XYZ file of C-alpha atoms in Angstrom:
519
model
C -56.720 -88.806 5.681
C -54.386 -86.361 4.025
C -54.371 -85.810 -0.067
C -50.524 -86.757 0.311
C -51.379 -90.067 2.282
C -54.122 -90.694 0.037
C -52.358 -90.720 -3.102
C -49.451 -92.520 -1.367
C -52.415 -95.101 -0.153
C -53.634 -95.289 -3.920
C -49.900 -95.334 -5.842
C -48.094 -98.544 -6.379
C -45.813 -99.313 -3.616
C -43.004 -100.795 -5.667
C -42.508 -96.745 -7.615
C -43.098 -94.975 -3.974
C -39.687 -93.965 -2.777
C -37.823 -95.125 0.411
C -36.772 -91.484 1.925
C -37.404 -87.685 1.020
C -34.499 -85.157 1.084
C -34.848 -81.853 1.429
C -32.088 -79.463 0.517
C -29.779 -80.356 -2.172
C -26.583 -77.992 -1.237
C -23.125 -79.667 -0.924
C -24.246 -81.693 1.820
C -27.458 -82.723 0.927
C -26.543 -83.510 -2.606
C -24.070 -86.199 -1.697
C -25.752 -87.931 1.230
C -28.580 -88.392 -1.359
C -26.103 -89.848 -3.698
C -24.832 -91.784 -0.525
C -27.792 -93.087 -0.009
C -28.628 -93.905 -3.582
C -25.602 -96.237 -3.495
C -26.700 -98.221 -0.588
C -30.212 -98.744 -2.764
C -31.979 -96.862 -1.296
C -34.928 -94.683 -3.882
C -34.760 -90.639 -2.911
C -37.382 -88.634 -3.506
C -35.661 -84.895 -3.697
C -36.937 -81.021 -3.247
C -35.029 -77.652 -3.012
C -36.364 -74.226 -3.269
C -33.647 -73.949 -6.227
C -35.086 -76.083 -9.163
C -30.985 -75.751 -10.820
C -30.472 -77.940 -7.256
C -32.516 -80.393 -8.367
C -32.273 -80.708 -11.898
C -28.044 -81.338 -11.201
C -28.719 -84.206 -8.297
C -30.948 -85.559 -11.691
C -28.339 -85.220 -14.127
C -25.360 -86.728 -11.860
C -27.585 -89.869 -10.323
C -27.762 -90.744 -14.639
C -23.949 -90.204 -14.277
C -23.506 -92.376 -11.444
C -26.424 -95.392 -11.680
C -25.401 -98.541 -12.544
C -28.883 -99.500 -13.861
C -31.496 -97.861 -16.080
C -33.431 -97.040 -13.119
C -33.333 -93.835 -11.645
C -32.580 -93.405 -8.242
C -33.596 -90.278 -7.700
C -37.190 -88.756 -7.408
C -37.493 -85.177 -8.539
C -40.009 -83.208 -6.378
C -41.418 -79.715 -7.471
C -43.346 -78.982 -3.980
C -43.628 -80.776 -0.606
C -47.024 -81.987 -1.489
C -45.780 -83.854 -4.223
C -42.968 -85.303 -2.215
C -45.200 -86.485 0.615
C -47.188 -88.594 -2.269
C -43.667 -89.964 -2.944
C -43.200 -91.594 -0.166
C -43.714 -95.176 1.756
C -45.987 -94.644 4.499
C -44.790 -94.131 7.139
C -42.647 -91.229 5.502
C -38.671 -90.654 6.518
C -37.601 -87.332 5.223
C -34.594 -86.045 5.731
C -33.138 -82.371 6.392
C -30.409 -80.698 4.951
C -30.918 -77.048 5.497
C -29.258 -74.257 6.993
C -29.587 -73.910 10.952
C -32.285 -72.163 12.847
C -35.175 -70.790 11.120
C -34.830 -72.440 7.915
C -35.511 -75.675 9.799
C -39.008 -74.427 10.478
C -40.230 -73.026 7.425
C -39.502 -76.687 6.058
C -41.401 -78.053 9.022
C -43.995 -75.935 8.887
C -44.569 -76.396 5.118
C -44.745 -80.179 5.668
C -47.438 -79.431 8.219
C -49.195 -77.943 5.588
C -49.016 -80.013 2.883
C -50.544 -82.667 4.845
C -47.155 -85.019 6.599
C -48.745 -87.683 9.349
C -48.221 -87.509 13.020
C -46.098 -91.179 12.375
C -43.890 -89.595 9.455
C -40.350 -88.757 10.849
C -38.335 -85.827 9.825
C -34.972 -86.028 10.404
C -32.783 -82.287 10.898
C -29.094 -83.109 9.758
C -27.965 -79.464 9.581
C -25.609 -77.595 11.855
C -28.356 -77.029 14.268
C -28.055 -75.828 18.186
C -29.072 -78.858 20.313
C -31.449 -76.529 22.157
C -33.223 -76.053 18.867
C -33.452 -79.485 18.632
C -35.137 -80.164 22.095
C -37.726 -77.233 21.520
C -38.907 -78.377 18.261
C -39.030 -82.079 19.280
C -41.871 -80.412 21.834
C -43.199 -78.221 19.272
C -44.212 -80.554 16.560
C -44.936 -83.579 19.039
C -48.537 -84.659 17.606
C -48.034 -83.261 14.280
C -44.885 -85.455 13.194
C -41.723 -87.495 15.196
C -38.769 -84.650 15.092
C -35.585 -86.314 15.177
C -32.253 -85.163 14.767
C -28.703 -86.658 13.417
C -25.471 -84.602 13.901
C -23.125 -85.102 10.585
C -19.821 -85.013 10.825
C -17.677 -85.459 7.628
C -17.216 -82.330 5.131
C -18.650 -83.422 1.373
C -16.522 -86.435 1.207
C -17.798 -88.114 4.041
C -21.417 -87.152 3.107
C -20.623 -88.767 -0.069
C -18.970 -91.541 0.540
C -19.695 -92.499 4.523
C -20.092 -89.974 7.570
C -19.847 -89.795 11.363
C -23.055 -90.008 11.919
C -24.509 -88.759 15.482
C -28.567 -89.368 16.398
C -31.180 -88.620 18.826
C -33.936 -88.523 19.770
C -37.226 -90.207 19.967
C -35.963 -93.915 20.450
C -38.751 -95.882 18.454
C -37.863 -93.189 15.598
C -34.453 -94.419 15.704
C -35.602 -98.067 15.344
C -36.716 -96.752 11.722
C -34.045 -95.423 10.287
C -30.824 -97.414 12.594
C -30.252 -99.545 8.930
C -30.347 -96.426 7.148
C -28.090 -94.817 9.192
C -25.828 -98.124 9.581
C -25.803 -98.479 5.140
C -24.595 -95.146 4.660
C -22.214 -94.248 7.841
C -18.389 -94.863 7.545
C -16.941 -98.067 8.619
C -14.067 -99.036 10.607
C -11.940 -102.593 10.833
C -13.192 -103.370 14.530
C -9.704 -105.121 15.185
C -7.651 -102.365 14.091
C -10.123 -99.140 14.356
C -8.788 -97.772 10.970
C -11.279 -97.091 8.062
C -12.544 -98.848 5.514
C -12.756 -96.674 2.726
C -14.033 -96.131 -0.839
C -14.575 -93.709 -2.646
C -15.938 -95.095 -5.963
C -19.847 -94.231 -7.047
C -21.954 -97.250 -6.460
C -19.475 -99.163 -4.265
C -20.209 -98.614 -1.260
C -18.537 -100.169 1.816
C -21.060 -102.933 3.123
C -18.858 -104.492 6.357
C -16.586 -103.014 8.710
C -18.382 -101.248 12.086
C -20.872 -98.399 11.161
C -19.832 -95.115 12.861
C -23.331 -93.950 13.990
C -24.867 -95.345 17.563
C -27.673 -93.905 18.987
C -26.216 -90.933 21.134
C -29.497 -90.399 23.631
C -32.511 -88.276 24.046
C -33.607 -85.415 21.599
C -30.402 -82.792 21.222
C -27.733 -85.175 22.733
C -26.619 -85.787 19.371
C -25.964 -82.722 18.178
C -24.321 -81.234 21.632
C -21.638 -84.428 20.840
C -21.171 -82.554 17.281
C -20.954 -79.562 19.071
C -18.029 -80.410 21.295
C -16.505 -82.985 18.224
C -16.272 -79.231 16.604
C -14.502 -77.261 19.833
C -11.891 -80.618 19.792
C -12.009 -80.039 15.694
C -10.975 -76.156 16.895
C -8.396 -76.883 18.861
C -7.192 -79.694 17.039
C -6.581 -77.058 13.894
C -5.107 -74.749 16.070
C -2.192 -76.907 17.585
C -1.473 -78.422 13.906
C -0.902 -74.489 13.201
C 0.927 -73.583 16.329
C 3.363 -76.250 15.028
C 3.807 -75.211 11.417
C 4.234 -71.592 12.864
C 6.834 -72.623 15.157
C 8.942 -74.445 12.028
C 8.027 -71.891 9.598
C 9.221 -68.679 11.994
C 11.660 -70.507 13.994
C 13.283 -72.695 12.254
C 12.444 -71.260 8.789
C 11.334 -74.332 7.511
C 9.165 -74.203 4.155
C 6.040 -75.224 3.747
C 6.836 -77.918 1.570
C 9.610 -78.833 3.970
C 6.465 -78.739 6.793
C 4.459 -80.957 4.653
C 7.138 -83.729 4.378
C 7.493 -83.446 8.683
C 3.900 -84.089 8.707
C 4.004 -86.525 6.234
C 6.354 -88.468 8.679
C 4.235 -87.890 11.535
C 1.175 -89.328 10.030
C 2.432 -92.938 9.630
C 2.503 -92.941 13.712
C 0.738 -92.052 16.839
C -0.111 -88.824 15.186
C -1.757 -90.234 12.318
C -5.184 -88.277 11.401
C -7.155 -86.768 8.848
C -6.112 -83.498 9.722
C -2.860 -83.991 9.769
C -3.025 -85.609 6.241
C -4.987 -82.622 5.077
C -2.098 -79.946 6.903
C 0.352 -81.785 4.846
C -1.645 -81.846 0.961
C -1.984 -77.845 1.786
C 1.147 -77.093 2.760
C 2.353 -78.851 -0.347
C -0.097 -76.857 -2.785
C 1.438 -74.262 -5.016
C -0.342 -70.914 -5.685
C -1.883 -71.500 -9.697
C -1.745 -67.724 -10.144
C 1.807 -66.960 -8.856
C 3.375 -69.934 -8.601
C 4.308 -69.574 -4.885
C 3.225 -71.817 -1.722
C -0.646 -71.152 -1.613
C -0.233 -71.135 1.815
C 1.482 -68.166 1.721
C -1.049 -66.271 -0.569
C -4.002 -66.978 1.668
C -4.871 -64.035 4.134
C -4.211 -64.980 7.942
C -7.187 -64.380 9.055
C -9.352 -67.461 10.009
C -13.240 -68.034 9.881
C -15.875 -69.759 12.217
C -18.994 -71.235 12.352
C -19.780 -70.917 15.501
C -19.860 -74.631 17.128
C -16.594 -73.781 18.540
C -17.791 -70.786 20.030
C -21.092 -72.617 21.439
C -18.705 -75.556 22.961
C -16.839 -72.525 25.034
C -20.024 -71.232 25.994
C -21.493 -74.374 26.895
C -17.709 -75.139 28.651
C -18.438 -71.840 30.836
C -22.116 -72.033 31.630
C -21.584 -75.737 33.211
C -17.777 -75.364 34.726
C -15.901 -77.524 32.516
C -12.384 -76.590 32.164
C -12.120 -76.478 28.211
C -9.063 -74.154 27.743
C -8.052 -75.212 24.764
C -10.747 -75.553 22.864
C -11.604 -71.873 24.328
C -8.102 -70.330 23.115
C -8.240 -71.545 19.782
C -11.707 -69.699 19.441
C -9.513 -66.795 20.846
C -6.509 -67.767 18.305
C -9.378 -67.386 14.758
C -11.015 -63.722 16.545
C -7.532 -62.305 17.480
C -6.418 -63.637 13.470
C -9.280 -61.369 12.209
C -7.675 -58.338 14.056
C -5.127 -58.021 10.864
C -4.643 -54.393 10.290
C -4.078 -54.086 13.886
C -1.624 -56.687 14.281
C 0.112 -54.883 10.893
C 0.494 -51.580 13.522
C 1.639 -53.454 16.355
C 4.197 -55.710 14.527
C 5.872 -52.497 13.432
C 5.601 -51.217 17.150
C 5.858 -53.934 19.618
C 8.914 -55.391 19.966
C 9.710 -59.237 20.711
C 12.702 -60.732 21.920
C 15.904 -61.570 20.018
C 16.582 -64.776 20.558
C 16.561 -67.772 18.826
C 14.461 -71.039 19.320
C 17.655 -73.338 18.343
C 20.094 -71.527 20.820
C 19.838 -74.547 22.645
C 18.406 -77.621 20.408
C 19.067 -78.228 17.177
C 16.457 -78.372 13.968
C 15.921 -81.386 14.723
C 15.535 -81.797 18.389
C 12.745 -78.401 18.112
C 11.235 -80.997 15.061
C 11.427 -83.907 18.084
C 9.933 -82.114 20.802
C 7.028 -80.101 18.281
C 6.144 -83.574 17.400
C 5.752 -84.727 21.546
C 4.147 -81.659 22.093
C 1.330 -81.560 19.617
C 0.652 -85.517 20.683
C 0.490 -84.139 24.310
C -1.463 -81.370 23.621
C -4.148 -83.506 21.749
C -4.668 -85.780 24.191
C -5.503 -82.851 26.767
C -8.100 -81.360 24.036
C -9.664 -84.481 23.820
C -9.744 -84.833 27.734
C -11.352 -81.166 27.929
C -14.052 -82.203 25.455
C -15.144 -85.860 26.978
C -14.818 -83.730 30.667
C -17.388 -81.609 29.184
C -19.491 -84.205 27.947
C -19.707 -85.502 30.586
C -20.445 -82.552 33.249
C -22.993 -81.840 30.697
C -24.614 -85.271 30.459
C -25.163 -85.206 34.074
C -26.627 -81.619 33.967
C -28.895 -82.765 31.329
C -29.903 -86.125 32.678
C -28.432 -88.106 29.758
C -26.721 -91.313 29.681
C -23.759 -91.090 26.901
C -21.532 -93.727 26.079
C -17.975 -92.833 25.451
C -16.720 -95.667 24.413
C -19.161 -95.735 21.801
C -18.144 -92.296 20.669
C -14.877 -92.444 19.980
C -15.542 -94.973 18.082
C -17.942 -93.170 15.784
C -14.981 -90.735 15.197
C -12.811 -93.267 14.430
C -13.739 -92.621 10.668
C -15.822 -90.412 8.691
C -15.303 -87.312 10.911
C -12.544 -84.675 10.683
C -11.249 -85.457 13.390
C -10.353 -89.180 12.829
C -7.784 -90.319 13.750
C -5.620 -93.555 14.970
C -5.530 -91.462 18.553
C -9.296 -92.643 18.983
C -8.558 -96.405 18.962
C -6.845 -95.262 21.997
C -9.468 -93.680 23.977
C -12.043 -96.175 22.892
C -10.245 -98.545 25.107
C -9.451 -96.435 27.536
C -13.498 -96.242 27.736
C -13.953 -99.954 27.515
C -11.654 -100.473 30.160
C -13.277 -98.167 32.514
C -16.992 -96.562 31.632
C -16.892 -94.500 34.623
C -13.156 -92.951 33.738
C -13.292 -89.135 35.425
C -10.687 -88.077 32.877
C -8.553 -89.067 30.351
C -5.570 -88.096 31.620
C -6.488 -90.901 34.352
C -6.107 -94.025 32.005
C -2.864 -95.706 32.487
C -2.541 -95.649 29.207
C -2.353 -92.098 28.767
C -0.415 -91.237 32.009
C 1.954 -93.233 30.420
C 2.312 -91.535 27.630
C 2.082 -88.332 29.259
C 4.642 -88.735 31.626
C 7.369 -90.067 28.641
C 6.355 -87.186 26.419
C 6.202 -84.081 28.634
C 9.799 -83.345 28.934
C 9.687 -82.441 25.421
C 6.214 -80.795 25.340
C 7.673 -78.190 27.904
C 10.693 -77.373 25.877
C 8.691 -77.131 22.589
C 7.002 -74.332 24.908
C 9.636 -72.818 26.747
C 11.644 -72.713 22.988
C 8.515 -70.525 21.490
C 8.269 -68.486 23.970
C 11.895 -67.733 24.338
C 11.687 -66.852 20.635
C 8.741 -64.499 20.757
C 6.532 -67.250 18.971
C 2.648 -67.507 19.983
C 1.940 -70.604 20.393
C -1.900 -69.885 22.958
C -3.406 -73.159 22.678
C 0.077 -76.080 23.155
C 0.344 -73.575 26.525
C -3.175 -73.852 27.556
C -3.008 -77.132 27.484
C 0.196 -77.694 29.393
C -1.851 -75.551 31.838
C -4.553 -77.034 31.886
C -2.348 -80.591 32.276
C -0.307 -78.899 35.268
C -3.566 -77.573 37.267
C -5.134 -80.828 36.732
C -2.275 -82.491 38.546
C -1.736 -80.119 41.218
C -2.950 -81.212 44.476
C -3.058 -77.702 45.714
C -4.051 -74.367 43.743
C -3.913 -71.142 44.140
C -7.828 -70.495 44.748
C -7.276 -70.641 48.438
C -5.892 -66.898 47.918
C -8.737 -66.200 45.753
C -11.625 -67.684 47.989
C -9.965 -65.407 50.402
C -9.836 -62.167 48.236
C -14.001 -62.769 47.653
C -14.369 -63.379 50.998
C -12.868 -59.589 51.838
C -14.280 -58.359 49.448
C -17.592 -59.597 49.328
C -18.114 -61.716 52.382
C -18.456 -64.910 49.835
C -16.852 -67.405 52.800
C -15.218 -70.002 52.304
C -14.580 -73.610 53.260
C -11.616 -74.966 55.588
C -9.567 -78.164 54.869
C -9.797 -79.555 58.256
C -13.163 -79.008 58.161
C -16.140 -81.297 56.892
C -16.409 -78.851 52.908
C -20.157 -78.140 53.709
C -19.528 -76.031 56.594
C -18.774 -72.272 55.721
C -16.703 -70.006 57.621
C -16.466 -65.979 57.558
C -13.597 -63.913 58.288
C -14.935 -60.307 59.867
C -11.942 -58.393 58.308
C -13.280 -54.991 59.046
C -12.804 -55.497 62.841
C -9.684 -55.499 64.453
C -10.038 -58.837 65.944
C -11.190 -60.010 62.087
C -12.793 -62.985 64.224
C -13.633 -66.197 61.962
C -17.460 -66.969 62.272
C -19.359 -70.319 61.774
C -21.697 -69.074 58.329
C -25.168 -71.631 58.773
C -26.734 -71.915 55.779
């Protein structure tokens, strides 16, 4: 028996605590307080002792009662002694090797192979399924993908878990207390955002996503939709800004309209509260003080890796990767504006302000639903690569709320789930041909009108593209299978031919004779 189980063994139950939290950054501080509103006792540690003196100091600002929540810890020994056997302690560190030194540290100061620890950080989901196998015997790894920013950590997140399934029997009413909650007629959230009064009914948005890293390859693609997402919101306030010369507070009222219908969503809301934000130093639109030049994470960039390395067409999600590196390019782009030259023409030659406003509108809600398409096509090509069983129906509607990408839209392809579990694409539910084929006439002259006018707008065209390919019954990669095989003798297959069989054309002969490839 370890010292920490020991003294655990030896302490009165009633003053051990009922989870350990490691890391007490912006995250980490206000799921603790989350969970200190939902009852739950914390025992807390961070390498920065001003970290855990200020989650002290605002519990006595928050609490209700005279007893403190929150547990101050000055090593992980003393944590572990903390804690209800067996222990739940939960991560909130950076990504990658961060996560180990905690791990490691627990090891050594004595954690039980029954104690879970719980990784809640930005990790890879590859991480996740080596370390499950790396500390198997020594502790139960689990992870939970957060979705959410500080608010949501505070006052409910997405939450998104997996791994060992008995481990997820032990903390599922943690998980459920603390999540956000949705109105499961209606799919919109249930919100609060007062200390101490936390939302206890509605439906939790957590579910148990699947085996060890499934959870956070969700969060991974939830962040190349959040990506593109962003992106098309941006195309759209570029194309009124530059070609209708809208201002931003003229932008924020337009998206202030569009929020109270089918395009309602947190980013949206958000797009809308900046645009409307005046500089404090100069008194201008703060939009227009920021730099143009956009940072990244890089979960975006892992979703259009993982998109590539399985063959799931995620274009959109891909360009507006593309769009943030090609924004960081500014002094170039400086040069070139002065020396490339784009067309003179203007995007209301045709339309008026308000028609361009119209069919910006369609073409955003178009373009959405094909970003969302991309990333449940990837899931799922990806599920079946990795032998996991993920229900759709039951993500969307842990995004309903909670995430940043929430949004009224996901109500939609909930049912579009329930109706059909084994749905190829979204673009397939009635539903959304439906509203694809009322909307499109406007998406393409949104398009064609940005173009015309010299406006970039890389991720609305993608997914037109990527909309038009899907529907084509015939591409053009019968040229190109024919181009690799004269190049490189790569064959191809025939269409009045079973697909298996492979055929050869010998184009260096004269006769260039087709031959039967067996394979």
């Amino acid at each position: 028996m370890t010292k920490a189980s020991l003294s655990r063994q030896q302490s009165n139950s009633d003053n051990l605590c009922d989870i350990g939290f490691i890391g007490l950054g912006v995250m980490g501080k206000n799921l603790v307080l989350n969970l200190c509103d939902n009852d739950y006792k914390v025992a807390c540690f961070d390498l920065d002792q001003a970290k855990i003196d200020g989650i002290v100091e605002q519990d006595a600002l928050e609490r209700k009662t005279e007893h403190a929540r929150v547990v101050p810890c000055k090593s992980y020994s003393e944590l572990l002694s903390c804690l209800k056997s067996p222990c739940t302690i939960v991560l909130s560190v950076p990504a990658g090797e961060p996560v180990d030194h905690v791990c490691n540290h627990l090891i050594d100061a004595g954690i039980e192979p029954d104690d879970i620890v719980v990784d809640t950080g930005n990790s890879l989901w590859t991480d996740s399924v080596e370390r499950e196998s790396t500390y198997k015997g020594k502790f139960v790894f689990f992870s939970t993908a957060v979705s959410g920013g500080e608010v949501g950590a505070r006052f409910g997140p997405s939450l998104m878990p997996s791994g060992d399934p008995y481990a997820w029997t032990r903390i599922e009413k943690i998980w459920q207390d603390i999540a956000a909650k949705v109105d499961p007629k209606t799919g919109k959230p249930i919100e609060s955002y007062e200390p101490g009064n936390p939302v206890k009914h509605g439906e939790p948005c957590t579910t148990y996503i699947g085996p060890v890293g499934a959870g956070h390859y969700v969060k991974m693609v939830h962040n190349g939709i959040e990506y593109a997402d962003m992106q098309l919101i941006c195309e759209a306030y570029h194309i009124m800004r530059e070609g209708l010369s809208m201002s931003p507070a003229e932008i924020a009222e337009t998206y202030r309209e569009w929020n109270k219908g089918k395009l309602n969503s947190y980013l949206i809301e958000i797009s809308a509260e900046v645009l409307d934000q005046q500089d404090p130093e100069s008194g201008k639109a703060l939009v227009d003080m920021i730099m143009d030049k956009a940072g990244q994470k890089g979960t975006g960039l892992w979703t259009a890796v993982s998109a590539l390395q399985v063959g799931s067409p995620a274009q959109t999600i891909t360009q507006a990767v593309f769009a943030r590196s090609l924004s960081a390019f500014k002094d170039e782009r400086v040069k070139a504006s002065k020396k490339l030259a784009g067309p003179n023409a203007s995007i209301t030659s045709v339309d008026s302000k308000q028609e361009v406003i119209d069919q910006l509108h369609d073409a955003l809600y178009c373009s959405k639903i094909c970003a969302y398409a991309q990333g449940f096509q990837l899931m799922a090509i990806a599920a079946k690569e990795h032998g996991w069983t993920l229900d759709f129906a039951e993500i969307a509607k842990i995004w309903r709320a909670g995430c940043i990408i929430r949004a009224v839209f996901l109500q939609s392809i909930t049912q579009a789930y329930e109706s059909n579990e084994k749905l190829e694409n979204l673009l397939l539910d009635p539903f959304f041909v439906e509203q694809i084929n009322k909307y499109q006439h406007n998406w393409r002259r949104a398009i064609a009108g940005a173009c015309i006018a010299g406006i970039p707008c890389s991720a609305m065209s993608s997914a037109l593209s990527y909309y038009d390919s899907y529907r084509c019954e015939v591409l053009p990669a019968n040229l190109l299978q024919g181009q690799r095989d004269f190049f490189g003798a790569h064959t191809f297959s025939r269409m009045d031919k079973p697909e298996h069989k492979k055929f050869h054309i010998e184009w260096n002969t004269p006769e260039r004779k087709q031959v039967t490839i067996k394979k």
